[in-house]
Structures are given as structure tokens and as C-alpha cells.
Amino acid sequence: MPDSKNNVPKVKRVTMAHGSGGRLSRELIQDLVLKHFGHPTLHRLEDSALFEVDGVRLAFTTDSYVIQPLFFPGGDIGKLAVTGTVNDLLCVGARPLYLSLALILEEGFSLDKLERILDSASREAGEVGVEVICGDTKVVQKGKGDGIFVNTSGVGVVPADLDISPRRIEMGDAILVSGPIGDHGISILSQRESFGFASQLRSDCASLVSLVQGVLDPSLGVRCMRDPTRGGVGTILAEIALDRQMGIQVDEEQIPVRDEVRGACELLGLDFLYIANEGKMVLFVAKGREQEVLSILRKDPLGRESTIIGQVVAEHPGMAVLRTKIGGSRIIDLPTGELLPRIC
Amino acid sequence: MPDSKNNVPKVKRVTMAHGSGGRLSRELIQDLVLKHFGHPTLHRLEDSALFEVDGVRLAFTTDSYVIQPLFFPGGDIGKLAVTGTVNDLLCVGARPLYLSLALILEEGFSLDKLERILDSASREAGEVGVEVICGDTKVVQKGKGDGIFVNTSGVGVVPADLDISPRRIEMGDAILVSGPIGDHGISILSQRESFGFASQLRSDCASLVSLVQGVLDPSLGVRCMRDPTRGGVGTILAEIALDRQMGIQVDEEQIPVRDEVRGACELLGLDFLYIANEGKMVLFVAKGREQEVLSILRKDPLGRESTIIGQVVAEHPGMAVLRTKIGGSRIIDLPTGELLPRIC
């Protein structure tokens, strides 16, 4: 949950909060990683990096998956490793082409489970038309891993005329989300803790290829897309407001959240804004074009519940603000502590 | 060490030998991974995968590094994560361009060590002119990892006229190695077990960009290059003989091995042919061109001790054979068990 900015202890060791996707993750990356690696593309910290070779524009991204449990309602680590990396490529407007698949296996891990995971990754890749073309397998001793960690990196091709990036966001842009938020995080939590309250809930884990490709035509005015995984929609809104020094305002009443997710969050004192998603997209769309984009998104099976949740405003630059149902407002800050560890 | 082919137990769980780079690694990949992923490029199991986008030829590779210890004479996991992936790109004739960097950190890992590792990776990338342009950081609970695991994937560009691949190997090709073998493996082993016998030995961990680029001109007749890391030179020779159903013959007397490595191997009952290298290249060169390639390799600081170690022969197709110093010969088989775990 968000905490006061001055309360962050100066740790000398890695903590779980460094992996939360929130403020400490950001500090770790900015203080340590970016200090050593100077490429401006890396410094943009977008979901995928863009580069050009002989006039061809390509996107490149990487993600390690350390989720627990490995199998969950709606997916498993294999499916997730494909959808997560595919969605990161989609965020910059790329057409996903190829994936790498690198496994770190713990001694003693069941080969049957491994087979189920590979089968699931393979099905998902086949469905969205990406090909796994390289891989690696390492084994660590029992007690030095956690069953299986998966890394997928991905390469895609970006059309010449397309520029989808937080740098393009402008005042007045509408903010859309492609469906109910928090399903993945609460589904994992429910599975992990054997809570009954969300027994019908499934992770939203899905590749958004068709959803995204439907709105890529530059004339539609989609300026930025972000994949609200670890850290949720709240972290993305806070980051963009901060990085672009723009004001963001969203309406609680407009944000789609399933009853199970809302109930679980109330019970556990969690904020659905920060709960992970694995099959949703947040879109920033030029003012006046949002209704058209919304109607296209809603035609896609994975976007039927798309909603306009807010806009980019002139007030409070650098800050994302939630207008609550009861008419108040509160700051959407970067989360400081550990929300739900190992959620992706 | 090589074992009889029919002695491999049918395990249902992951064993350390699955990560050895030898026979069980190969079985795991062929029985499980290739069954699910059908792309012919993946099935080639080369060091990097080649693909083409709008007429531009690119190479893509991935490797996870789980080495212990993290810091060793001659390098550390950060340098290794750059050199290993760069060398994999070089094997297919690619000019390495971009890397991804994905960290899996264990809770409690020292941020100072992390900084040293990132610094080392950054220096190595800078020296060879590759750029890290995307990354990921995950944290797992204490006891669910081992300090740090690093994955780097890499993308490079391949000249239009170049075809470097085991498929191009022909009868009579000379086999070269770019220097003494086994330094990395024995150096790690010595560090890990605090053996004194190899105290002066350093890992050969190095990016071979200039060495390889010196011999890429197609007129020089370099047909195949392989990076003899996990599993060593022996595994590569055995694999190529098997996959191409060609005979390979190498002369023990010609294979460069440092005294410290030879001594350690004799003491521990290891075979230097299977010991890992991290800065060597095995090259297959068209008959008659080997002296010219050799003299170019020897001009490079990392190739001064390059040697011709054998050739592709008509005899014993499918088998690699070592002619020993005392005039005998023995089969170079795929190693079955675990050699040195977590060597890269």
C-alpha cells in the first residue's frame, strides 16, 4: 500500500519489496541498474525497448516469471510466461514474432509438471502465432530454487508509422482500461491462501494480440498502452503522472472491478488499484477519439468490459488522483511495501 | 564422464545431470521441449536462432546464469552473463547488438554484491560494444533462490552472405580450438573447493568479438563455430558427430591444456575434454584453409594459443574419437552424469 515518501528505510540488502513493482523496485532500478547501463532506450523503462536495424524497427523485451503457485485458475507459469512477454511487446505497438524460453529448474522438480507447463506455453504461443526459437535449461540443487523459474524474452516488429509511448501522452487524453481489474492478483492470493471468498474467480491471464491490433491504426489516436501487471493500474498511473509531470484523474465509480475482487480487497485491506492483472491494457487515447476506440475494444472477446476511467488533466501535475465514490479524492501513490509477493 | 548408453535411468524428476549439458540435458530437451515447440530453428539447437524480418537477418539467443561462486578468478556472474550471450551470438556469425538483463534476486542478497555484478556486466558490455536495452528484476523469498540468477538474451545482425552452421561441415574439414581448454571449469572448481593446486588459474571468461570477426570473411572457409561452455569441447565434438553422422578425429597431443588443468583433472579423475570454457571457440574450417585461419586467430590477443586439433573423417560416422598420446584411441561420448554443477 502507498506509504509516506520519507519513510523508506535505506536497506543494504534485497527485500521482498524490491520485487513489488512499486517504489522500492523503482529505486533499485534507478539507483543501481540505470547507473551502470546508460542506453537511453533502457532509461525509458518502457515495457519493451525499440531499436532499428537497417531500417527495420524492432521491439525487444524480457521477463522472468517466479509466480507461486505454478498452477492457478485461468493459467499456469507456462501460459503466463508467453502472455506476459507478448503483452509487453504489444504495449509498444509491436507485432510479436519470436520468443526465447529459459528454464531454471530445481533438482527434484516433477517432470510431469514441467511437461504440463511446456504444453501450456506451447498452446498459448500457437494460439497467438509467436514462435519459440531459442532456449536454455539450467538445474540448481534442491533448496536453491523453487521448482521452476521461467524467463521469456521476446522480439517483435513495429510498423514504420507507429509511435506508442508514454512520451506521446497529451493533456486531455482519455484513459481507458480493457476490463475489470485485479482478477489475477486476487485469484492467485485466493489459491495460495485457500480463501473461499473468491473461489469462482479466475486469473485474467491472456495474450491481448487481437485486442491491441484492433486499435493500432494511428488515426485512432491511441498514444500509449501499458500492461498493468505487478503493481496494478495504480502503479502505472502514478508512474506516468510522475515521469511526465502531468496530472491524472480517474473516477472510482468508472473503474471496473468484479464483486469477488472488491470483496476480497475489503476483507484483506487491499486496494484493487494495486492488484496485478495479466490480461488487461491501460490505454491513453487522444481526446475526442475515446468513444471510437472504446467501441472497437468492446468488440474483442477480451475487451467486452472496456471502460473509460479518467483523463489527463492540467491540475496537480506529477500526481495521479482518484475521485472516490463518495465525492472525495485521494492520491494514487507508488506503493512502497510488498503487496503480494511472487505474483508473476 | 561418459557412461554406457543403456545405463541411463528413466527419472521422473529433474536431476542435476539434466543441467550438465550432456546426455540427460539433451534427452530432456529432445523428449520434452522439442515435442512442444516445433519451429525448425529451435530444433537445430544451435547457439543462436536465426530469423529474418523484411530482408534483415537477425540472431536471437538466451542463457540463464546460475554459477556458484558468483565471484571467481577472472570474472563474476555479471561479466559471464555478457560474455556467454555475446559468444553465443558470435557462433552464428552475428554482430552482437543488444542484450536484455533479467535478475532473480533472493531476499537478503547483498546490494553491494549486486552493484559489483552490475558494474562488471556493464564494463564488459561497454568493452565489446553491446548495449543493454531492456531488463527485469524479480525477488524471491530467502531460501527460494541462491543469491542471484541472471538471464541475458541477445540480438545480433548477421551479414547477408554468411552461413556459419554445423550443417555446413564437410568431410576433411579441419577442427581448431582458440586456446587452452578447461580453464573456466577447473578455476571454478578450485575456488569452490578451496583446492590449492590451481591457485594461479583464472577463468578464461571473455567475449570473443574481435577473435571471431577476424575470421568471418566467407572466403576463409570457416564453416561452423561452437562455444564449448558447459560440457566442454568433448560434448560439442560428440554432438556434431552424432547430429551430422560424420566421423570426428582429434589428437590428444594437439589439444592445448594448461599444466594446472591437466594436473587437477588427473588428481580428480576428470577429463579435460568435458571441462567448461567461457572464452574459447571451436572452429570447423574448410580443408586447405586451416593454416590461414590459424594465423589470423593467433594474431588476436585471445587466440594466441590457437591450435589445429583434428579433422572430420570418413571413418566411424556418428562418432568422435580421440587419438591418445600413447597411440591408442577412445570414443568421445556424450557425458551422462553430472560433471561440475552450476558451472555457468
XYZ file of C-alpha atoms in Angstrom:
688
model
C 0.000 0.000 0.000
C 1.195 3.550 -0.532
C 3.170 4.938 2.340
C 4.669 8.299 3.128
C 7.553 9.113 0.825
C 10.085 9.773 3.564
C 9.532 6.565 5.389
C 11.535 4.261 3.132
C 14.387 2.670 5.094
C 17.796 2.673 3.390
C 18.327 -1.049 3.110
C 21.635 -2.650 2.165
C 20.091 -5.981 1.303
C 17.464 -7.091 -1.143
C 13.990 -7.161 0.401
C 10.773 -8.612 -0.977
C 9.590 -5.032 -1.532
C 12.366 -4.600 -4.121
C 10.380 -7.046 -6.231
C 6.986 -5.446 -5.658
C 6.960 -3.318 -8.781
C 6.432 -0.267 -6.544
C 8.626 2.452 -5.122
C 11.493 0.233 -3.936
C 11.636 -1.612 -7.271
C 11.861 1.744 -8.964
C 14.606 2.915 -6.607
C 16.594 -0.281 -7.119
C 16.413 0.126 -10.871
C 17.148 3.834 -10.865
C 19.899 3.766 -8.228
C 21.676 0.599 -9.277
C 20.772 -0.591 -12.741
C 20.477 2.665 -14.661
C 23.680 3.962 -13.082
C 25.583 1.214 -14.840
C 23.734 0.960 -18.125
C 23.397 4.203 -19.998
C 21.412 3.430 -23.124
C 18.543 5.952 -23.425
C 16.167 3.198 -24.518
C 16.746 1.368 -21.233
C 16.297 4.591 -19.298
C 12.819 4.992 -20.750
C 11.788 1.940 -18.707
C 9.004 1.082 -21.130
C 7.522 -2.377 -21.444
C 9.686 -3.108 -24.483
C 12.794 -1.478 -25.928
C 12.749 -0.260 -29.512
C 15.705 -0.474 -31.883
C 16.316 -0.241 -35.585
C 18.482 -2.403 -37.844
C 18.865 -1.418 -41.500
C 15.580 0.466 -41.439
C 13.594 -2.311 -39.750
C 12.047 -1.292 -36.412
C 12.118 -3.985 -33.765
C 10.980 -4.339 -30.156
C 12.823 -6.394 -27.523
C 11.650 -7.292 -24.016
C 12.459 -9.725 -21.206
C 10.616 -11.026 -18.149
C 11.343 -13.675 -15.552
C 8.374 -15.475 -14.030
C 8.696 -16.614 -10.409
C 4.982 -16.974 -9.627
C 3.651 -19.197 -6.852
C 1.559 -21.306 -7.139
C 2.753 -22.571 -10.522
C -0.767 -23.639 -11.498
C -3.729 -21.371 -10.811
C -7.319 -20.917 -12.015
C -7.067 -19.492 -15.520
C -3.457 -20.384 -16.221
C -0.042 -21.521 -15.096
C 3.533 -20.260 -15.214
C 3.935 -21.558 -18.779
C 0.953 -19.707 -20.207
C 1.891 -16.632 -18.159
C 5.459 -16.623 -19.499
C 4.075 -16.382 -23.034
C 1.216 -13.929 -22.416
C 3.300 -11.619 -20.217
C 6.057 -11.178 -22.760
C 3.665 -10.989 -25.713
C 1.699 -8.241 -23.929
C 4.912 -6.307 -23.217
C 5.670 -6.321 -26.945
C 2.123 -5.199 -27.746
C 2.487 -2.174 -25.443
C 4.885 -0.501 -27.896
C 2.755 -1.406 -30.901
C 4.916 -4.354 -31.931
C 3.673 -7.450 -33.672
C 5.131 -10.256 -31.530
C 7.253 -12.641 -33.627
C 9.680 -14.758 -31.613
C 10.247 -15.815 -28.027
C 13.134 -17.336 -26.142
C 12.374 -19.726 -23.279
C 14.875 -20.201 -20.446
C 14.151 -22.550 -17.553
C 15.819 -22.655 -14.147
C 14.732 -25.965 -12.636
C 15.185 -27.061 -9.036
C 16.569 -30.553 -8.547
C 13.665 -32.864 -7.753
C 11.047 -30.880 -9.692
C 8.438 -33.131 -11.240
C 8.970 -33.817 -14.927
C 5.208 -34.240 -15.273
C 4.653 -30.713 -14.028
C 7.377 -29.491 -16.358
C 5.597 -31.151 -19.233
C 2.266 -29.533 -18.310
C 3.980 -26.138 -18.154
C 5.684 -26.572 -21.528
C 2.455 -27.814 -23.057
C 0.620 -24.784 -21.782
C 3.298 -22.358 -23.026
C 3.284 -24.079 -26.387
C -0.516 -23.875 -26.771
C -0.557 -20.190 -25.896
C 2.291 -19.431 -28.307
C 0.498 -21.358 -31.035
C -2.766 -19.524 -30.453
C -1.228 -16.082 -30.783
C 1.149 -17.021 -33.596
C 4.504 -16.478 -31.894
C 7.324 -18.994 -32.208
C 9.748 -20.112 -29.526
C 13.046 -20.256 -31.429
C 15.719 -20.469 -28.735
C 16.014 -21.718 -25.202
C 18.148 -22.704 -22.254
C 17.805 -25.113 -19.337
C 19.681 -24.880 -16.064
C 19.317 -27.016 -12.939
C 20.087 -25.863 -9.377
C 20.368 -28.035 -6.275
C 17.332 -28.783 -4.132
C 16.738 -25.830 -1.811
C 18.438 -23.346 -4.167
C 15.409 -22.620 -6.321
C 11.633 -23.008 -6.121
C 10.544 -25.709 -8.547
C 10.776 -23.693 -11.724
C 11.570 -20.152 -12.796
C 10.897 -19.222 -16.416
C 12.376 -16.376 -18.421
C 10.947 -15.424 -21.772
C 12.391 -12.684 -23.910
C 10.568 -11.546 -26.995
C 11.209 -9.846 -30.306
C 8.571 -8.126 -32.414
C 8.381 -5.850 -35.416
C 6.977 -2.330 -35.191
C 5.237 -0.655 -38.158
C 7.169 2.336 -39.505
C 4.470 4.919 -38.812
C 3.630 3.858 -35.271
C 4.718 5.640 -32.089
C 3.034 4.311 -28.961
C 4.742 5.625 -25.846
C 4.140 7.491 -22.576
C 6.114 10.351 -24.172
C 3.181 10.936 -26.520
C 0.557 11.437 -23.823
C -1.070 14.876 -24.003
C -3.289 16.967 -21.809
C -6.907 15.923 -22.148
C -6.151 12.336 -23.239
C -8.781 9.856 -22.107
C -7.668 6.873 -20.013
C -9.264 3.503 -20.786
C -8.920 0.088 -19.221
C -9.820 -3.020 -21.200
C -11.843 -4.756 -18.465
C -12.256 -5.500 -14.730
C -9.038 -5.144 -12.755
C -7.427 -7.254 -10.038
C -8.604 -10.690 -11.185
C -5.104 -12.150 -11.481
C -3.803 -10.992 -8.122
C -6.860 -11.942 -6.101
C -7.164 -15.273 -7.873
C -3.531 -16.106 -7.002
C -3.974 -14.931 -3.428
C -7.135 -16.946 -3.041
C -5.436 -20.044 -4.395
C -2.355 -19.519 -2.262
C -4.172 -18.977 0.990
C -7.076 -21.322 0.253
C -9.536 -18.487 0.796
C -13.065 -19.394 -0.165
C -14.280 -15.895 -0.930
C -13.030 -15.840 -4.465
C -13.469 -19.457 -5.387
C -15.115 -18.673 -8.718
C -12.513 -16.121 -9.715
C -10.016 -16.922 -12.460
C -6.846 -15.114 -13.430
C -7.322 -12.904 -16.474
C -4.016 -14.257 -17.881
C -4.334 -13.758 -21.674
C -2.406 -12.541 -24.706
C -4.009 -9.345 -25.975
C -2.835 -9.598 -29.587
C -6.192 -9.166 -31.302
C -7.461 -6.600 -28.813
C -4.419 -4.377 -29.304
C -4.089 -4.835 -33.038
C -7.642 -3.618 -33.470
C -6.747 -0.156 -32.187
C -3.248 0.336 -33.616
C -4.250 2.396 -36.658
C -2.563 5.759 -35.952
C -5.726 7.591 -36.995
C -7.481 6.208 -33.910
C -5.323 8.313 -31.616
C -4.043 5.624 -29.217
C -0.952 7.313 -27.759
C 0.220 4.992 -25.025
C -0.537 1.497 -23.803
C 0.616 -0.082 -20.567
C 0.187 -3.577 -19.231
C -0.869 -3.252 -15.551
C 0.782 -6.398 -14.141
C 2.808 -6.297 -10.903
C 1.825 -3.072 -9.117
C -1.513 -2.869 -10.943
C -3.271 0.048 -12.617
C -2.428 2.327 -9.675
C 1.328 1.990 -10.100
C 1.121 2.694 -13.826
C -0.961 5.833 -13.301
C 1.377 7.061 -10.539
C 4.478 6.376 -12.666
C 3.165 8.114 -15.751
C 1.995 11.148 -13.772
C 5.426 11.366 -12.135
C 7.527 10.713 -15.243
C 5.558 13.031 -17.487
C 4.798 15.583 -14.744
C 1.169 15.570 -15.793
C -1.980 15.322 -13.721
C -4.031 12.152 -13.951
C -7.547 11.837 -12.657
C -9.596 8.651 -12.543
C -13.085 8.013 -11.204
C -13.527 5.137 -8.779
C -17.082 4.690 -9.995
C -15.911 4.082 -13.556
C -13.209 1.525 -12.746
C -14.499 -1.966 -13.490
C -13.905 -4.352 -10.578
C -15.611 -7.688 -10.044
C -17.575 -8.192 -6.814
C -15.256 -11.020 -5.738
C -12.214 -8.778 -6.142
C -13.875 -5.861 -4.371
C -14.987 -8.137 -1.532
C -11.573 -9.725 -1.110
C -9.893 -6.320 -1.103
C -12.273 -5.006 1.548
C -11.765 -8.082 3.698
C -7.981 -8.007 3.453
C -7.430 -4.268 3.445
C -6.035 -4.267 -0.088
C -6.566 -1.636 -2.752
C -7.743 -3.067 -6.077
C -5.805 -0.325 -7.858
C -2.548 -2.052 -6.929
C -3.589 -5.647 -7.611
C -1.860 -7.368 -10.541
C -3.528 -8.074 -13.879
C -2.250 -10.358 -16.629
C -4.714 -9.753 -19.430
C -5.615 -6.087 -19.293
C -4.382 -2.982 -21.038
C -4.471 0.647 -19.931
C -4.737 2.968 -22.937
C -4.243 6.708 -23.296
C -6.324 7.981 -26.215
C -6.462 11.416 -27.838
C -9.406 13.484 -26.608
C -12.441 13.020 -28.820
C -11.375 9.591 -30.098
C -12.093 7.638 -26.935
C -15.626 6.545 -27.831
C -14.485 5.075 -31.134
C -11.567 3.235 -29.507
C -13.895 2.035 -26.741
C -16.358 0.572 -29.209
C -13.561 -1.255 -31.060
C -12.125 -2.640 -27.816
C -15.563 -3.861 -26.751
C -15.923 -5.907 -29.926
C -12.935 -8.029 -28.905
C -13.758 -11.032 -26.680
C -11.068 -9.864 -24.229
C -12.260 -6.259 -24.207
C -16.034 -6.525 -23.766
C -15.950 -4.729 -20.436
C -13.607 -1.933 -21.542
C -14.316 1.377 -19.823
C -13.194 4.990 -19.840
C -11.871 5.555 -16.322
C -10.377 9.034 -16.392
C -8.261 11.604 -18.165
C -5.056 13.577 -18.197
C -5.686 16.933 -16.513
C -3.958 20.266 -16.023
C -4.390 20.140 -12.239
C -1.893 18.550 -9.837
C 0.956 17.869 -12.333
C 3.062 14.864 -11.306
C 0.201 13.332 -9.391
C -2.470 10.727 -10.088
C -5.682 11.279 -8.137
C -8.691 9.021 -7.580
C -12.113 10.624 -7.275
C -13.863 8.373 -4.816
C -17.488 7.278 -4.984
C -18.436 9.431 -2.051
C -17.115 12.534 -3.776
C -13.731 12.803 -2.081
C -10.355 12.365 -3.687
C -7.103 10.668 -2.783
C -3.626 10.494 -4.225
C -2.668 7.346 -6.114
C 0.904 6.993 -4.923
C 3.597 4.482 -5.840
C 3.217 1.557 -3.443
C 6.110 1.298 -1.010
C 5.876 -2.064 0.679
C 5.368 -5.567 -0.536
C 1.884 -6.140 -1.886
C 1.589 -9.721 -2.990
C 4.979 -11.319 -3.499
C 5.673 -13.627 -6.467
C 2.518 -12.622 -8.314
C 4.061 -13.007 -11.773
C 32.058 -38.630 -17.518
C 30.804 -40.731 -20.411
C 28.903 -43.796 -19.408
C 27.388 -46.684 -21.291
C 24.423 -45.591 -23.356
C 21.954 -48.077 -21.915
C 22.596 -47.223 -18.325
C 20.542 -44.035 -18.109
C 17.773 -44.437 -15.537
C 14.317 -43.220 -16.572
C 13.854 -40.494 -13.997
C 10.542 -38.766 -13.363
C 12.118 -35.848 -11.560
C 14.695 -33.268 -12.507
C 18.211 -34.303 -11.520
C 21.406 -32.269 -11.506
C 22.518 -34.273 -14.535
C 19.661 -32.706 -16.518
C 21.618 -29.486 -16.238
C 25.016 -30.939 -17.127
C 24.898 -30.129 -20.815
C 25.453 -33.825 -21.532
C 23.247 -36.728 -22.488
C 20.454 -36.136 -19.970
C 20.250 -32.438 -20.880
C 19.899 -33.485 -24.489
C 17.220 -36.041 -23.640
C 15.278 -33.527 -21.572
C 15.328 -31.057 -24.430
C 14.525 -33.581 -27.121
C 11.874 -35.510 -25.178
C 10.112 -32.614 -23.512
C 10.933 -29.257 -25.034
C 11.111 -30.062 -28.741
C 7.955 -32.135 -28.514
C 6.020 -28.996 -27.620
C 7.779 -26.408 -29.733
C 8.002 -27.221 -33.395
C 9.909 -24.392 -35.024
C 12.727 -25.857 -37.168
C 15.114 -23.136 -35.980
C 14.668 -24.303 -32.381
C 15.124 -27.915 -33.435
C 18.545 -27.081 -34.831
C 19.680 -26.461 -31.243
C 22.387 -24.063 -32.369
C 23.914 -21.460 -30.079
C 21.666 -18.765 -31.534
C 18.493 -18.856 -33.613
C 18.403 -17.051 -36.942
C 15.378 -15.229 -38.298
C 14.661 -12.669 -40.967
C 12.453 -9.571 -40.851
C 11.939 -7.581 -44.053
C 15.203 -8.847 -45.502
C 17.284 -8.170 -42.387
C 18.921 -11.297 -40.911
C 18.968 -11.401 -37.124
C 20.210 -13.789 -34.451
C 18.494 -14.343 -31.097
C 19.788 -16.286 -28.095
C 19.099 -16.698 -24.376
C 21.061 -18.025 -21.401
C 20.442 -18.137 -17.665
C 23.485 -17.980 -15.400
C 23.293 -19.867 -12.103
C 27.019 -20.135 -11.418
C 28.484 -20.638 -7.949
C 30.597 -18.977 -6.679
C 29.304 -15.662 -8.004
C 32.812 -14.171 -7.997
C 35.756 -16.176 -9.298
C 39.293 -15.556 -10.569
C 38.918 -13.971 -13.992
C 35.303 -12.904 -13.700
C 31.947 -12.992 -11.981
C 28.344 -13.791 -12.869
C 27.869 -10.302 -14.325
C 30.766 -10.496 -16.769
C 29.851 -14.095 -17.589
C 26.241 -13.154 -18.379
C 27.513 -10.727 -21.010
C 30.344 -12.806 -22.486
C 28.303 -16.009 -22.607
C 25.458 -14.491 -24.575
C 27.756 -12.425 -26.795
C 29.729 -15.571 -27.664
C 26.523 -17.444 -28.479
C 25.647 -14.718 -30.992
C 29.143 -14.863 -32.474
C 28.816 -18.614 -33.112
C 26.317 -17.978 -35.919
C 28.366 -15.150 -37.389
C 26.231 -12.403 -35.857
C 27.465 -8.988 -34.809
C 26.100 -8.676 -31.250
C 23.948 -5.550 -30.853
C 21.615 -5.613 -27.868
C 21.176 -7.524 -24.631
C 18.381 -7.909 -22.120
C 19.253 -8.364 -18.452
C 16.859 -10.160 -16.101
C 17.700 -10.658 -12.432
C 16.144 -13.109 -9.988
C 17.311 -11.951 -6.560
C 16.972 -13.848 -3.290
C 15.670 -11.850 -0.365
C 18.637 -10.811 1.781
C 21.150 -10.717 -1.090
C 23.755 -8.004 -0.582
C 23.120 -4.853 -2.570
C 26.882 -4.267 -2.620
C 27.420 -7.569 -4.373
C 24.609 -6.722 -6.755
C 26.320 -3.464 -7.545
C 29.648 -5.199 -8.230
C 27.898 -7.646 -10.542
C 26.096 -4.906 -12.462
C 29.287 -2.887 -12.701
C 31.130 -5.868 -14.125
C 28.373 -6.636 -16.653
C 28.307 -3.003 -17.678
C 32.087 -2.819 -18.216
C 32.106 -5.955 -20.322
C 29.173 -4.747 -22.430
C 30.910 -1.424 -22.928
C 34.155 -3.055 -23.992
C 32.551 -5.178 -26.672
C 30.111 -2.512 -27.823
C 26.811 -4.157 -26.961
C 24.014 -2.275 -25.237
C 21.675 -3.495 -22.520
C 18.330 -2.049 -23.583
C 15.749 -3.915 -21.522
C 15.597 -5.669 -18.190
C 13.560 -7.179 -15.398
C 14.036 -7.663 -11.654
C 12.242 -10.233 -9.528
C 12.747 -11.080 -5.858
C 12.064 -14.482 -4.257
C 11.902 -15.297 -0.544
C 15.016 -16.296 1.363
C 15.644 -19.987 0.755
C 13.834 -19.981 -2.607
C 16.795 -18.855 -4.712
C 20.569 -18.680 -4.410
C 21.626 -15.060 -4.109
C 21.262 -14.105 -7.741
C 20.390 -15.727 -11.038
C 20.942 -13.714 -14.196
C 19.362 -14.199 -17.599
C 20.663 -12.376 -20.628
C 19.121 -12.689 -24.049
C 20.837 -11.186 -27.038
C 20.061 -9.933 -30.518
C 22.606 -9.530 -33.294
C 22.663 -8.872 -37.009
C 24.025 -11.415 -39.485
C 25.648 -10.362 -42.790
C 23.625 -11.418 -45.815
C 26.304 -13.664 -47.336
C 27.265 -15.534 -44.183
C 26.262 -19.097 -43.296
C 28.060 -20.464 -40.241
C 26.427 -23.650 -39.028
C 27.089 -27.310 -38.173
C 25.020 -28.113 -41.283
C 27.863 -26.765 -43.419
C 30.576 -29.046 -42.034
C 32.147 -31.226 -44.740
C 34.410 -34.235 -44.861
C 38.026 -33.229 -44.438
C 37.285 -30.005 -42.523
C 39.985 -29.111 -40.016
C 38.984 -28.619 -36.375
C 40.596 -25.746 -34.489
C 40.371 -24.554 -30.908
C 41.255 -20.979 -29.999
C 43.395 -21.789 -26.937
C 43.918 -23.992 -23.870
C 40.769 -25.738 -22.682
C 39.283 -26.313 -19.240
C 40.455 -23.113 -17.536
C 36.982 -21.950 -16.550
C 35.753 -25.220 -15.076
C 38.898 -26.008 -13.113
C 39.191 -22.445 -11.874
C 35.598 -22.553 -10.550
C 36.130 -25.969 -9.018
C 39.335 -24.848 -7.368
C 37.617 -21.752 -5.965
C 34.606 -23.727 -4.796
C 36.520 -26.462 -3.030
C 39.432 -24.286 -1.923
C 41.855 -26.574 -3.711
C 45.358 -25.170 -3.791
C 46.513 -26.990 -6.919
C 45.139 -24.451 -9.323
C 45.599 -21.300 -7.335
C 47.160 -19.396 -10.233
C 44.488 -20.432 -12.689
C 41.907 -17.916 -13.890
C 38.688 -18.478 -15.754
C 39.056 -17.722 -19.468
C 35.717 -15.827 -19.326
C 35.919 -13.392 -22.277
C 33.884 -12.020 -25.173
C 35.387 -13.244 -28.432
C 34.111 -10.449 -30.665
C 37.410 -9.441 -32.267
C 38.717 -13.010 -32.483
C 35.629 -14.193 -34.348
C 35.181 -11.156 -36.546
C 38.704 -11.631 -37.845
C 37.804 -14.940 -39.479
C 34.248 -14.256 -40.698
C 35.110 -13.432 -44.315
C 33.393 -16.259 -46.238
C 36.497 -16.707 -48.398
C 38.372 -18.013 -45.325
C 36.249 -21.159 -45.252
C 35.094 -21.084 -41.608
C 32.045 -23.339 -41.755
C 30.971 -23.787 -38.154
C 31.822 -22.284 -34.782
C 30.793 -23.596 -31.397
C 31.321 -22.189 -27.938
C 32.490 -25.093 -25.707
C 30.934 -23.984 -22.375
C 29.027 -26.489 -20.184
C 30.015 -29.955 -21.361
C 33.285 -28.714 -22.866
C 34.933 -29.461 -26.198
C 34.166 -33.178 -25.843
C 30.392 -32.679 -25.751
C 30.472 -30.439 -28.810
C 32.515 -32.927 -30.827
C 30.266 -35.812 -29.770
C 27.106 -33.829 -30.610
C 28.291 -32.741 -34.020
C 29.477 -36.248 -34.955
C 26.105 -37.632 -33.872
C 23.908 -34.951 -35.431
C 25.784 -34.855 -38.743
C 26.581 -38.580 -38.784
C 30.172 -37.767 -39.606
C 33.391 -39.072 -38.120
C 35.466 -36.706 -35.992
C 39.040 -37.395 -35.008
C 41.120 -35.275 -32.648
C 44.675 -35.786 -31.406
C 45.229 -35.601 -27.672
C 48.738 -34.350 -28.278
C 47.471 -31.324 -30.206
C 44.842 -30.226 -27.710
C 46.160 -27.286 -25.692
C 45.687 -27.806 -21.945
C 47.463 -25.902 -19.176
C 49.521 -27.895 -16.684
C 47.278 -26.788 -13.792
C 44.198 -28.062 -15.609
C 45.864 -31.320 -16.606
C 47.096 -31.832 -13.047
C 43.718 -31.089 -11.475
C 41.992 -33.442 -13.910
C 44.438 -36.264 -13.151
C 44.030 -35.742 -9.420
C 40.234 -35.661 -9.526
C 39.651 -38.224 -12.249
C 38.154 -35.657 -14.596
C 38.550 -35.489 -18.365
C 39.659 -32.059 -19.630
C 37.633 -32.639 -22.779
C 34.423 -32.192 -20.768
C 35.502 -29.235 -18.636
C 33.695 -25.933 -19.312
C 35.271 -22.994 -21.117
C 33.936 -19.435 -21.261
C 36.307 -17.776 -23.706
C 37.146 -20.360 -26.337
C 35.818 -21.194 -29.743
C 35.889 -24.487 -31.654
C 36.026 -23.858 -35.413
C 35.455 -26.162 -38.373
C 37.420 -24.864 -41.369
C 37.468 -25.997 -44.999
C 40.415 -28.274 -45.778
C 43.403 -26.306 -47.016
C 42.327 -23.040 -45.354
C 43.176 -24.020 -41.787
C 46.696 -22.560 -41.709
C 45.480 -19.176 -42.850
C 42.645 -19.162 -40.295
C 45.071 -20.322 -37.622
C 47.481 -17.493 -38.298
C 44.656 -14.926 -38.138
C 43.340 -16.379 -34.875
C 46.823 -16.272 -33.368
C 47.103 -12.550 -34.040
C 44.195 -11.887 -31.685
C 45.139 -11.472 -28.001
C 42.507 -14.090 -27.097
C 43.656 -16.555 -29.773
C 47.444 -16.643 -29.394
C 47.424 -20.316 -28.446
C 45.008 -21.434 -31.157
C 45.716 -24.926 -32.443
C 44.528 -27.391 -35.060
C 43.307 -30.357 -33.039
C 41.792 -32.694 -35.599
C 39.571 -33.186 -38.592
C 36.323 -34.543 -39.964
C 36.969 -38.057 -41.300
C 35.207 -40.723 -43.344
C 35.757 -43.393 -40.708
C 33.370 -44.113 -37.810
C 30.460 -41.863 -38.928
C 28.430 -40.606 -35.962
C 31.377 -40.907 -33.630
C 34.056 -38.596 -32.288
C 37.319 -40.345 -31.462
C 40.370 -39.191 -29.520
C 43.777 -40.471 -30.616
C 45.643 -40.689 -27.347
C 49.271 -39.794 -26.770
C 50.271 -43.402 -26.370
C 48.864 -44.268 -29.793
C 45.526 -45.728 -28.726
C 42.100 -44.299 -29.365
C 38.899 -43.860 -27.419
C 35.384 -42.701 -28.158
C 34.423 -39.203 -27.095
C 30.900 -39.872 -25.908
C 28.217 -37.542 -24.624
C 28.713 -37.313 -20.869
C 25.907 -38.948 -18.915
C 26.242 -37.871 -15.321
C 26.763 -34.610 -13.594
C 30.210 -33.158 -14.235
C 30.517 -29.908 -12.366
C 27.126 -28.494 -11.421
C 26.373 -24.768 -11.727
C 29.446 -24.051 -13.814
C 27.797 -21.270 -15.820
